Amino acid sequence: MEELLKKILARNKHLTKQGKVADYIPALKKGDPNDLGISIFDTKGNIYIAGDYDKKFTIQSISKVVTLMLILRDWNEEKVFRKIGVEGTDDNFNSLYKLDMPHIGKPANPMVNSGAIVATSLIKGSSSEEKFERLLNFFRTLTLNDNLVVNEEVYLSEKETGDKNRAMAYLMKNKGLLQGEVEEILDVYFRQCSIEVNCKDLSNIALVLAADGKNLSTGEEIVSKKIADIARTIMATCGMYNASGQFALDVGFPAKSGVGGGILGVIPNKMGIGVYSPALDSKGNSIAAIGVLKDLSKELDLRIY
Amino acid sequence: MEELLKKILARNKHLTKQGKVADYIPALKKGDPNDLGISIFDTKGNIYIAGDYDKKFTIQSISKVVTLMLILRDWNEEKVFRKIGVEGTDDNFNSLYKLDMPHIGKPANPMVNSGAIVATSLIKGSSSEEKFERLLNFFRTLTLNDNLVVNEEVYLSEKETGDKNRAMAYLMKNKGLLQGEVEEILDVYFRQCSIEVNCKDLSNIALVLAADGKNLSTGEEIVSKKIADIARTIMATCGMYNASGQFALDVGFPAKSGVGGGILGVIPNKMGIGVYSPALDSKGNSIAAIGVLKDLSKELDLRIY
Amino acid sequence: MEELLKKILARNKHLTKQGKVADYIPALKKGDPNDLGISIFDTKGNIYIAGDYDKKFTIQSISKVVTLMLILRDWNEEKVFRKIGVEGTDDNFNSLYKLDMPHIGKPANPMVNSGAIVATSLIKGSSSEEKFERLLNFFRTLTLNDNLVVNEEVYLSEKETGDKNRAMAYLMKNKGLLQGEVEEILDVYFRQCSIEVNCKDLSNIALVLAADGKNLSTGEEIVSKKIADIARTIMATCGMYNASGQFALDVGFPAKSGVGGGILGVIPNKMGIGVYSPALDSKGNSIAAIGVLKDLSKELDLRIY
Amino acid sequence: MEELLKKILARNKHLTKQGKVADYIPALKKGDPNDLGISIFDTKGNIYIAGDYDKKFTIQSISKVVTLMLILRDWNEEKVFRKIGVEGTDDNFNSLYKLDMPHIGKPANPMVNSGAIVATSLIKGSSSEEKFERLLNFFRTLTLNDNLVVNEEVYLSEKETGDKNRAMAYLMKNKGLLQGEVEEILDVYFRQCSIEVNCKDLSNIALVLAADGKNLSTGEEIVSKKIADIARTIMATCGMYNASGQFALDVGFPAKSGVGGGILGVIPNKMGIGVYSPALDSKGNSIAAIGVLKDLSKELDLRIY
C-alpha cells in the first residue's frame, strides 16, 4: 500500500507546478509549492503515509466540517438547518450577491463562507474566547492531537484582509440571518481557519467520520452516527465548493478542501484520508491533491456512487 | 420484502394529501393524487412491486438522465461537459437569470432545464424526428418495453405552455451556447418529457444504472461503466433540483425526480427503484415518493454516503 | 446657423472613425461609417441642415418613443405604466436577468428592449398587420412623410437574429407580463425597428415633441401635451440606455438613440434635432452624433438641467 | 405666493397620514408625522415660507449632493467618475448585489448608498475628523448657517445600525473600489447624514445650485458652474433613488430626497426649494413633500423637460 501511495505521489508530482499557492492572504504565500503528502488511516487500524505527510499547513475551509459537527452537537438539526441551507451551489465560495435578493433567506450551505460564518456564530459559549476554546478542544479531540494551535501570523493576516467575509457577515446581520457581534464571530472564524495541521491530523478527523462518529481506538462516540452521516453527505454535495460536482465525477467520495492546500477525504466505513499540496486551481482546490485522490480512487475502487 | 414495501407505502400514504399535482401544464392536472406505487428490481434478478406500480405517468425530468446517457454515447465526455456544467445549484430548475450574466458560459448541469435542453440538442440525428426516434428507441432498450409511447395530450400541452423553456433556449442560442433551431430542439425535449412510463419502466432504467450499464438478463452493455458512473453521480448531486442536498441527507442515494410524480432511484450494484405519486412539494418533487424512499433507505440501510 | 452646423460636423468628423457600425444584424453592417449629418427644425419654422442629412437609415430604438406615444393615445397612462416601469437602469438595453427575479414585476422602462416589446404589444389593433399599419401611419403623421417604409432586408435580418428579444418576450409571457402571441408581437417590433428614415424625418418627430404634441404648421394636436411631456421626460432619464446619465451630463436634453446610428433630440419649446452617424460606441450609441450634440448644446446653451 | 404655498400645503396635508416615518434607525422614529413645511428662495432674492419650515430634521441622503460638490472641488471630474458611475438604477438605494458581479467595476451613481460611501471616502483630509470638519464647513457655507451641527443621537443610532452600509463598504474595499479604513469612512458618512437642518437650510443649498454655484448675496462662486451643472443633472436622473423616473414624470425638476423627510429641489436659474414631511413611501421618499412639489410644479409651470 505504501508503495502504491509513493507511486501515486510521484505520478502527480508534476501537478504541483500547475497551480498557484493562495495569495489572497499574504501569510499563505509562504507555502512551499513543491510539497505533496498523504496519510491514510483505515478502520482496521492501519496507517499509511507518504511524501510530506508531516508538513504543517493551516486547515482553512476544512475547519467548516468540524464546526458543523460541533454545532450539530450543540443544537438540534432542525435549528441549524433553519439558518443554513444544505444545497450545492454553482456560485463561488465567497459569493454574496444572492443574500441580497429579497427571496433568499439563508446561505446555500455550511461549506461556502457565508454559511460557515453562520455556523461559527452558532457555537455555544458565553464569549468568543469560550466559543473558540470549545472549538479548538473539539479539534484536538478529533485529531487526537493536543498540540494543535493557531498559526498566529495567518490568523492576523486573515483578520486584516478578510473584508469579503466582513461584507457577507454584515449583510447577513442586517437581514437578520446572523446574530451577534460581527467582528467577534469573524474572530472565531479567522482563528478556526488558521489552525495548523498536517496530513495525519486530517486523517484522524476523517477516520472519525468514516467510523460513524466513533474514536475507533477507544470506542468512544465523539459525535452521533447521525451527525457523521450529515457531515459526510454535505461534504459529498458541497465540499469542494462549486467544483463539488466535478470532484464527485472524478474522485467520487466525500471530501473537503481548504485554500491552505489540504483535502480531507472520507470513505465511509473504510478510511480517512489527508492530502496536502498548496498549489491551487482557480476555484481554490489543490490541484495535485485532487490528482492523487483521483488515482487513489481508481486504484482502490473507492467511488461510492 | 413485499411486506415491507406494503408497510412503507401504507405509512406514507397520508403524504399524498400534502402535495399538489403539477398544474403548470393543464394535462398534468389529471394525475390521481391518491396514487402511490413502487417497484424494485435488484441485481440478483428479484422483482418487488407494491401499490400503484403499474399506473402510467409521464416521465418528465427523469428523461434527462436517459438523454444524458445517450449523448455520452453519441459524443465524448469532454465535448458534452464543455457545453453543460456538472455542478449542483441552489437556483430553481427553470431559472435562467444566471445565463444572462457575462461571466457564465454554460448551464449549471444537465438536470436543470437549461442544461437538459442543451443535452437534447446534442442527440445525434439528421432531423428532429430522427433524433427523437433514436431517443425513444434508447428508452425502449433501457426499459425493455417496446410499447413505450408519448402521451400526445401532455406533449401538446407542454408545447403550448413551455414559454419559460423557450426563453431559456433563445437566450442560450443568442449567447452561442445552443446550436440549431430552437423550436425543433424543444419539440424533441417536450416529447421526451411526455413519454409515458410506470414504476416498472423506471426500475428497469435504474437497474441498468445500478449494474454499471449492463442489461443483466442478456449481459449486453447498453452504456459503458463510465457513462453509468457519470449518470449516477450527477443524479446524486443534481437529481432532485435545488432539493438535491436535502434528498442526499434524508435518503442518501442517487435519484432523479420528474413533475409527473415519478422518482427513479439507484443503489449502485444493488437495485433499481421506481416510485410514483403525483402530488408534489414546492420544488417539484413528489412528497410521498420521497417519504417512501426515506423509509426504504433507513430500513434497508441504503445510504451510500 | 448652418455655418455653425458645418463647423460642428467638421470638428466631430474624426469620431466617425472611432466607433463600430452595428453588426449584430447582418444587414446593418452596410451603413457607411463615414456618414455624418444633422437636421434641426425650430419652433419658429426655421430649418437647418448639414452633412448627410438626407441619407437613409433604419430608425431602430428611436421607434420606441413613437410607440410609447401611440400606446399613450390608445390607453390611459395608468394602464401603460402598470405594465412598464419608468425608471432608468444601469443594466444593458437587452438585459433580461432581472425579469427572472421573483420580486420584479415589470420591465424597467419603455426604452429598454423588454419594455419596448411590452409597449408594442399594447398597440391597439385586431391583428399584427393592423397594429403595424396603425403604427406606420402614426410615424407618417409625425414625420409628415407618407413615403416612410420598412427596409425589408433589415426587417428580415432582425427577425432572423432576434433571439435575445425572443428570450425576453417568452420570459415575460411566462410570467404574465406580456399578453399575446410572441412571434406576432415581435414581428411588429422588428418592423417598427426597420422603418427607414433620414435626419429630417427625425427632426419632424422631435419638433412635435418640442411643440408639446402639436403639428406647428397646421396647429393640429397629434398627441396631448401630457403625452409629449411623458415622452420627453422618459427620453431624458432612459433614452440613451445605460449611458443616459452620462448623456445628461455631457449634452443635457432629452434624446433617444438607435443602433442604426440616429439620435433624435428635443429642446422643449425650441427645436427638434435629428443626427446620423452609424459608428457606435460599446453601449450602442452613435459616437459622432453624441459629439455633435455635445458641441451644439454648448454653443447654443441648450442644457435644460 | 405665500398664499399659494399655504393652499398647497393644506391640500397635501392628508398625505402625511399615508406614509411611515423611517424606523430603520431608532432615533428617526421620533419625527412628528404631521409636520409639513416648505421654504423657497428665488434668484431675485425673494423668500417664501409656509408650514413647519423651521422644524429641524436630519439631512440624510440629501447630504450626498453636498458631498458630491465637495469632492468635485477636491478632485477633477474624471477622477471622481472613474470611481463612481453616473447612471440611474432601478435597484434599491441600498442594493449591493451588483457590486458582487465580476463585470461591475463601480457603484451606479453617487446618490445610492454605495456610490455615496465612495464619494465620502474621496473627501480630502488627513484624518476622518479633518474630512468631516471640511464637509461640515462646506455645509455651513452653502446654508449660510454657522450653527449647523450633527444630531448626536441620530449619528450614534446610524452608526449602531448601519450594517448594510458596512456590508457595501467592505465589499467595495475587497474589490478595490474603496480605499481607506471602512469604519472611518462610514463614521464620516454617518455624521454627514445626521446633520440637522430645516427647510430654509435646504433652500439655501438649492439656491446655490440654481444660481450655477454662486452665493447670490455676495456674488462669490462657491462651486464652479460646471460642478453645479453636474450636481443638478445627477439629481435629475438619480436623486429620488429608484423613483427618480417617476418623480421626473410627476414633478419634473432636479431634486434629492432623504429618509429624514426632506426634499431639496432646484429650478435652474429660478429658485431653490426645501420641503419637509417625515412620513415616507416604500422607496424612502416623503409622500407629502412629493405631493407639494407636484402641485407647485403644476401651478408655477416648473417642469424642465
Coordinates of N, CA, C and O in Angstrom, one line a residue, chain C residues 77 81 86-91 97-98 104 108 225-226 229-234 236-237 240-250 252 254 268 283 301 303-305, chain D residues 77 81 86-91 97-98 104 108 225-226 229-234 236-237 240-250 252 254 268 283 301 303-305:
Chain C
E77 N -52.6 56.5 -19.2 CA -51.3 56.4 -18.6 C -51.2 55.4 -17.5 O -50.2 54.6 -17.4
F81 N -48.4 52.3 -17.5 CA -47.3 52.2 -16.6 C -47.5 51.2 -15.4 O -46.6 51.0 -14.6
V86 N -40.9 53.2 -15.3 CA -40.4 54.5 -15.8 C -39.0 54.8 -15.3 O -38.7 56.0 -15.3
E87 N -38.3 53.8 -14.7 CA -37.0 54.1 -14.1 C -35.9 53.9 -15.0 O -35.8 52.9 -15.7
G88 N -34.9 54.7 -14.9 CA -33.6 54.5 -15.6 C -33.0 53.2 -15.0 O -33.3 52.7 -13.9
T89 N -32.1 52.6 -15.8 CA -31.4 51.4 -15.3 C -30.0 51.4 -15.7 O -29.6 52.0 -16.7
D90 N -29.2 50.8 -14.9 CA -27.8 50.7 -15.2 C -27.5 49.3 -15.9 O -26.3 48.9 -16.1
D91 N -28.5 48.6 -16.2 CA -28.3 47.3 -17.0 C -28.4 47.6 -18.5 O -28.9 48.6 -18.9
Y97 N -32.0 39.4 -17.1 CA -31.9 38.6 -15.8 C -32.9 39.1 -14.8 O -33.4 38.3 -14.0
K98 N -33.1 40.4 -14.7 CA -33.9 40.9 -13.6 C -35.3 40.5 -13.7 O -36.0 40.3 -12.7
I104 N -39.5 41.1 -9.2 CA -39.6 42.1 -10.3 C -40.9 41.8 -11.1 O -41.1 40.7 -11.6
A108 N -38.0 47.6 -16.7 CA -37.6 48.9 -16.1 C -38.3 50.1 -16.8 O -38.7 51.0 -16.1
K225 N -50.5 67.4 -24.8 CA -49.3 67.9 -24.1 C -48.8 66.9 -23.0 O -47.6 66.8 -22.9
K226 N -49.7 66.3 -22.4 CA -49.3 65.3 -21.3 C -48.4 64.2 -21.9 O -47.4 63.8 -21.3
D229 N -45.1 65.5 -22.8 CA -44.3 65.7 -21.5 C -43.7 64.3 -21.1 O -42.5 64.2 -20.8
I230 N -44.5 63.3 -21.1 CA -44.1 62.0 -20.7 C -43.0 61.5 -21.6 O -41.9 61.0 -21.1
A231 N -43.2 61.6 -22.9 CA -42.2 61.1 -23.9 C -40.8 61.8 -23.7 O -39.8 61.2 -23.6
R232 N -40.9 63.1 -23.6 CA -39.6 63.9 -23.4 C -38.9 63.5 -22.1 O -37.7 63.3 -22.0
T233 N -39.7 63.3 -21.0 CA -39.1 63.0 -19.7 C -38.5 61.6 -19.7 O -37.4 61.5 -19.2
I234 N -39.2 60.7 -20.3 CA -38.6 59.3 -20.3 C -37.4 59.3 -21.2 O -36.4 58.5 -20.9
A236 N -35.3 61.7 -21.4 CA -34.3 62.3 -20.6 C -33.7 61.3 -19.6 O -32.5 61.3 -19.4
T237 N -34.5 60.5 -19.0 CA -33.9 59.6 -18.0 C -33.5 58.2 -18.5 O -32.7 57.6 -17.9
M240 N -30.9 57.0 -23.6 CA -29.6 56.6 -24.2 C -29.2 55.3 -23.5 O -28.0 55.1 -23.2
Y241 N -30.1 54.5 -23.1 CA -29.8 53.2 -22.4 C -29.1 53.5 -21.1 O -29.3 54.5 -20.5
N242 N -28.1 52.6 -20.8 CA -27.4 52.8 -19.6 C -26.2 53.7 -19.8 O -25.2 53.7 -19.1
A243 N -26.4 54.7 -20.8 CA -25.5 55.8 -20.9 C -26.3 57.1 -20.8 O -25.9 58.2 -21.1
S244 N -27.6 57.0 -20.3 CA -28.5 58.1 -20.2 C -28.0 59.2 -19.2 O -28.1 60.4 -19.5
G245 N -27.4 58.7 -18.1 CA -26.9 59.6 -17.2 C -25.7 60.4 -17.7 O -25.6 61.6 -17.6
Q246 N -24.8 59.7 -18.4 CA -23.6 60.3 -19.0 C -24.0 61.3 -20.1 O -23.5 62.4 -20.1
F247 N -25.0 61.0 -20.9 CA -25.5 61.9 -21.9 C -26.2 63.1 -21.3 O -26.0 64.2 -21.8
A248 N -26.9 62.9 -20.2 CA -27.5 64.1 -19.5 C -26.4 65.0 -19.0 O -26.5 66.3 -19.1
L249 N -25.3 64.5 -18.5 CA -24.2 65.3 -18.1 C -23.5 66.0 -19.3 O -23.2 67.2 -19.2
D250 N -23.3 65.3 -20.4 CA -22.5 65.8 -21.5 C -23.3 66.7 -22.4 O -22.7 67.6 -23.0
G252 N -27.3 67.1 -22.1 CA -28.2 67.8 -21.2 C -29.6 68.1 -21.8 O -30.3 69.0 -21.3
P254 N -33.4 66.0 -23.6 CA -34.0 64.6 -23.9 C -33.6 64.2 -25.3 O -33.6 65.0 -26.2
P268 N -37.1 71.4 -25.4 CA -38.5 71.7 -25.2 C -38.8 73.2 -25.6 O -38.1 74.1 -25.2
K283 N -22.0 50.9 -26.0 CA -23.3 50.8 -25.4 C -24.4 51.0 -26.5 O -25.6 51.1 -26.2
D301 N -26.2 76.8 -25.9 CA -26.6 76.8 -24.5 C -28.0 76.1 -24.3 O -29.0 76.7 -23.9
R303 N -28.6 73.1 -22.5 CA -28.9 72.3 -21.4 C -30.2 72.7 -20.7 O -30.4 73.9 -20.5
I304 N -30.9 71.7 -20.3 CA -32.1 72.0 -19.5 C -32.0 71.9 -18.0 O -32.8 72.3 -17.3
Y305 N -30.9 71.2 -17.6 CA -30.8 70.9 -16.2 C -30.2 72.1 -15.4 O -29.3 72.8 -15.9
Chain D
E77 N -13.2 66.0 -12.3 CA -14.3 65.2 -12.7 C -14.0 63.8 -13.1 O -14.6 62.9 -12.8
F81 N -15.5 60.3 -11.5 CA -16.4 59.4 -12.2 C -15.7 58.2 -12.7 O -16.3 57.3 -13.3
V86 N -22.6 57.3 -13.2 CA -23.5 58.5 -13.2 C -24.8 58.0 -13.8 O -25.6 58.8 -14.3
E87 N -25.1 56.7 -13.7 CA -26.3 56.2 -14.4 C -27.4 56.0 -13.3 O -27.2 55.5 -12.2
G88 N -28.7 56.3 -13.7 CA -29.8 55.9 -12.8 C -29.9 54.4 -12.7 O -29.3 53.7 -13.5
T89 N -30.6 53.9 -11.7 CA -30.7 52.5 -11.5 C -32.1 52.2 -11.0 O -32.7 53.0 -10.3
D90 N -32.5 51.0 -11.4 CA -33.8 50.5 -10.9 C -33.7 49.6 -9.7 O -34.6 49.0 -9.3
D91 N -32.5 49.6 -9.1 CA -32.3 48.8 -7.9 C -32.5 49.8 -6.7 O -32.4 51.0 -6.8
Y97 N -26.0 43.8 -4.5 CA -25.7 42.5 -5.2 C -24.9 42.8 -6.5 O -24.0 42.0 -6.8
K98 N -25.2 43.9 -7.2 CA -24.5 44.1 -8.5 C -23.0 44.3 -8.3 O -22.2 43.9 -9.2
I104 N -18.9 44.2 -12.9 CA -19.3 45.6 -12.4 C -18.1 46.2 -11.7 O -17.5 45.6 -10.8
A108 N -23.3 52.5 -9.1 CA -24.1 53.1 -10.2 C -24.0 54.6 -10.3 O -23.8 55.2 -11.3
K225 N -19.6 76.7 -12.1 CA -20.8 76.4 -12.9 C -20.8 74.9 -13.3 O -21.9 74.3 -13.2
K226 N -19.7 74.4 -13.7 CA -19.6 73.0 -14.1 C -20.1 72.1 -13.0 O -20.9 71.1 -13.3
D229 N -23.8 72.3 -12.6 CA -24.4 71.6 -13.7 C -24.5 70.1 -13.4 O -25.5 69.4 -13.5
I230 N -23.3 69.6 -13.0 CA -23.2 68.1 -12.7 C -24.2 67.7 -11.6 O -24.9 66.8 -11.7
A231 N -24.1 68.5 -10.5 CA -25.0 68.2 -9.3 C -26.4 68.2 -9.7 O -27.2 67.3 -9.4
R232 N -26.9 69.2 -10.4 CA -28.3 69.3 -10.8 C -28.7 68.1 -11.7 O -29.8 67.5 -11.6
T233 N -27.8 67.8 -12.7 CA -28.1 66.7 -13.6 C -28.2 65.4 -12.9 O -29.1 64.6 -13.2
I234 N -27.3 65.1 -12.0 CA -27.3 63.8 -11.3 C -28.5 63.8 -10.4 O -29.1 62.7 -10.2
A236 N -31.3 65.1 -11.2 CA -32.4 64.9 -12.1 C -32.6 63.4 -12.4 O -33.7 62.8 -12.5
T237 N -31.4 62.7 -12.7 CA -31.5 61.3 -13.1 C -31.5 60.3 -12.0 O -31.9 59.2 -12.2
M240 N -34.0 60.7 -6.7 CA -35.0 60.1 -5.9 C -34.9 58.6 -5.9 O -35.9 57.9 -5.9
Y241 N -33.7 58.1 -5.9 CA -33.4 56.7 -5.9 C -34.1 56.0 -7.1 O -34.2 56.7 -8.2
N242 N -34.6 54.8 -6.9 CA -35.3 54.1 -8.0 C -36.8 54.6 -8.1 O -37.7 53.9 -8.6
A243 N -37.0 55.9 -7.7 CA -38.3 56.5 -8.1 C -38.0 57.8 -8.8 O -38.8 58.7 -8.9
S244 N -36.7 57.9 -9.3 CA -36.3 59.2 -10.0 C -37.1 59.4 -11.3 O -37.4 60.5 -11.6
G245 N -37.3 58.3 -12.0 CA -38.1 58.4 -13.2 C -39.5 58.9 -13.0 O -40.0 59.7 -13.7
Q246 N -40.1 58.3 -12.0 CA -41.5 58.7 -11.6 C -41.5 60.1 -11.2 O -42.4 60.9 -11.6
F247 N -40.6 60.5 -10.4 CA -40.5 61.9 -9.9 C -40.3 62.9 -11.1 O -40.9 63.9 -11.2
A248 N -39.5 62.5 -12.1 CA -39.3 63.3 -13.2 C -40.6 63.5 -14.0 O -40.9 64.6 -14.5
L249 N -41.4 62.4 -14.1 CA -42.7 62.5 -14.7 C -43.6 63.4 -14.0 O -44.3 64.2 -14.5
D250 N -43.7 63.2 -12.7 CA -44.7 63.8 -11.8 C -44.4 65.3 -11.5 O -45.3 66.1 -11.3
G252 N -40.8 66.9 -12.3 CA -40.1 67.4 -13.5 C -39.0 68.4 -13.3 O -38.6 69.2 -14.2
P254 N -34.8 68.8 -11.0 CA -33.9 68.1 -10.2 C -34.2 68.2 -8.7 O -34.6 69.3 -8.2
P268 N -33.5 75.4 -12.2 CA -32.3 76.1 -12.7 C -32.6 77.6 -13.0 O -33.6 77.9 -13.7
K283 N -40.3 53.5 -1.0 CA -38.9 53.7 -1.5 C -38.1 54.7 -0.8 O -37.0 55.1 -1.2
D301 N -45.6 76.1 -13.3 CA -45.1 75.6 -14.5 C -43.6 75.5 -14.5 O -42.8 76.1 -15.2
R303 N -41.7 72.5 -14.8 CA -41.1 71.3 -15.5 C -40.0 71.8 -16.3 O -40.1 72.8 -17.0
I304 N -38.9 71.1 -16.3 CA -37.8 71.5 -17.3 C -37.8 70.6 -18.5 O -37.1 70.9 -19.5
Y305 N -38.5 69.5 -18.5 CA -38.4 68.5 -19.6 C -39.3 68.9 -20.8 O -40.4 69.4 -20.5

